[in-house]
CSV table of C-alpha atoms in Angstrom, one decimal:
chain,number,residue,atom,x,y,z
A,21,MET,CA,1.3,-16.6,-16.8
A,22,LYS,CA,3.8,-14.2,-18.3
A,23,SER,CA,5.0,-11.1,-16.5
A,24,ASP,CA,4.0,-7.7,-17.8
A,25,PHE,CA,7.2,-5.8,-17.5
A,26,ALA,CA,6.0,-2.7,-19.3
A,27,ALA,CA,3.1,-2.3,-16.8
A,28,ALA,CA,5.4,-2.9,-13.8
A,29,HIS,CA,7.8,-0.3,-15.2
A,30,LEU,CA,4.9,2.2,-15.6
A,31,HIS,CA,3.7,1.7,-12.1
A,32,LEU,CA,7.1,2.2,-10.6
A,33,GLU,CA,7.7,5.3,-12.6
A,34,ARG,CA,4.4,6.7,-11.3
A,35,ALA,CA,5.4,5.8,-7.7
A,36,CYS,CA,8.6,7.8,-8.2
A,37,HIS,CA,6.4,10.7,-9.4
A,38,TYR,CA,4.3,10.5,-6.2
A,39,LEU,CA,7.3,10.4,-4.0
A,40,ARG,CA,8.7,13.8,-5.1
A,41,GLY,CA,9.3,15.1,-1.5
A,42,ASP,CA,12.7,16.5,-0.4
A,43,ASP,CA,12.9,14.4,2.7
A,44,GLU,CA,15.4,11.6,3.2
A,45,THR,CA,12.9,8.8,3.2
A,46,SER,CA,11.4,9.9,-0.2
A,47,SER,CA,14.9,10.1,-1.7
A,48,GLU,CA,15.9,6.7,-0.4
A,49,VAL,CA,12.7,5.1,-1.7
A,50,ARG,CA,13.1,6.8,-5.1
A,51,ALA,CA,16.7,5.4,-5.3
A,52,ALA,CA,15.3,1.9,-4.4
A,53,LEU,CA,12.6,2.2,-7.1
A,54,ASP,CA,15.2,3.2,-9.6
A,55,LEU,CA,17.1,0.0,-8.9
A,56,LEU,CA,13.8,-2.0,-9.4
A,57,ILE,CA,13.1,-0.2,-12.7
A,58,GLU,CA,16.6,-1.0,-14.0
A,59,ALA,CA,16.1,-4.6,-13.0
A,60,ILE,CA,12.7,-4.7,-14.8
A,61,VAL,CA,14.2,-3.2,-18.0
A,62,ALA,CA,17.1,-5.7,-17.9
A,63,ALA,CA,14.6,-8.6,-17.5
A,64,GLN,CA,12.3,-7.2,-20.2
A,65,TYR,CA,15.0,-7.0,-22.9
A,66,THR,CA,17.1,-10.0,-22.0
A,67,ARG,CA,16.6,-12.9,-24.3
A,68,PRO,CA,16.9,-16.5,-23.2
A,69,VAL,CA,20.0,-18.4,-24.3
A,70,ALA,CA,19.2,-20.3,-27.4
A,71,ASP,CA,20.0,-23.9,-28.0
A,72,VAL,CA,22.4,-24.3,-30.9
A,73,VAL,CA,22.1,-27.4,-33.0
A,74,GLU,CA,25.1,-28.5,-34.9
A,75,PHE,CA,24.5,-30.0,-38.3
A,76,PRO,CA,26.8,-32.7,-39.6
A,77,ARG,CA,29.3,-31.3,-42.2
A,78,SER,CA,29.0,-32.7,-45.6
A,79,ALA,CA,32.0,-34.4,-47.2
A,80,ARG,CA,32.2,-31.7,-49.9
A,81,LEU,CA,33.1,-29.0,-47.4
A,82,ARG,CA,36.1,-30.8,-45.9
């Protein structure tokens, strides 16, 4: 099963919206959610390292 990073991002953004209080706990939780959102965005747009296949050089190119 593949992860749905876009949906996770959306839900965390909504959680930030619901935690809009001025108290210290709400601020700390929003900061933690921001870190999670950044991690999700990084995972969503990071491409796996590709395997590079070297082809033999032809005699004409040498």
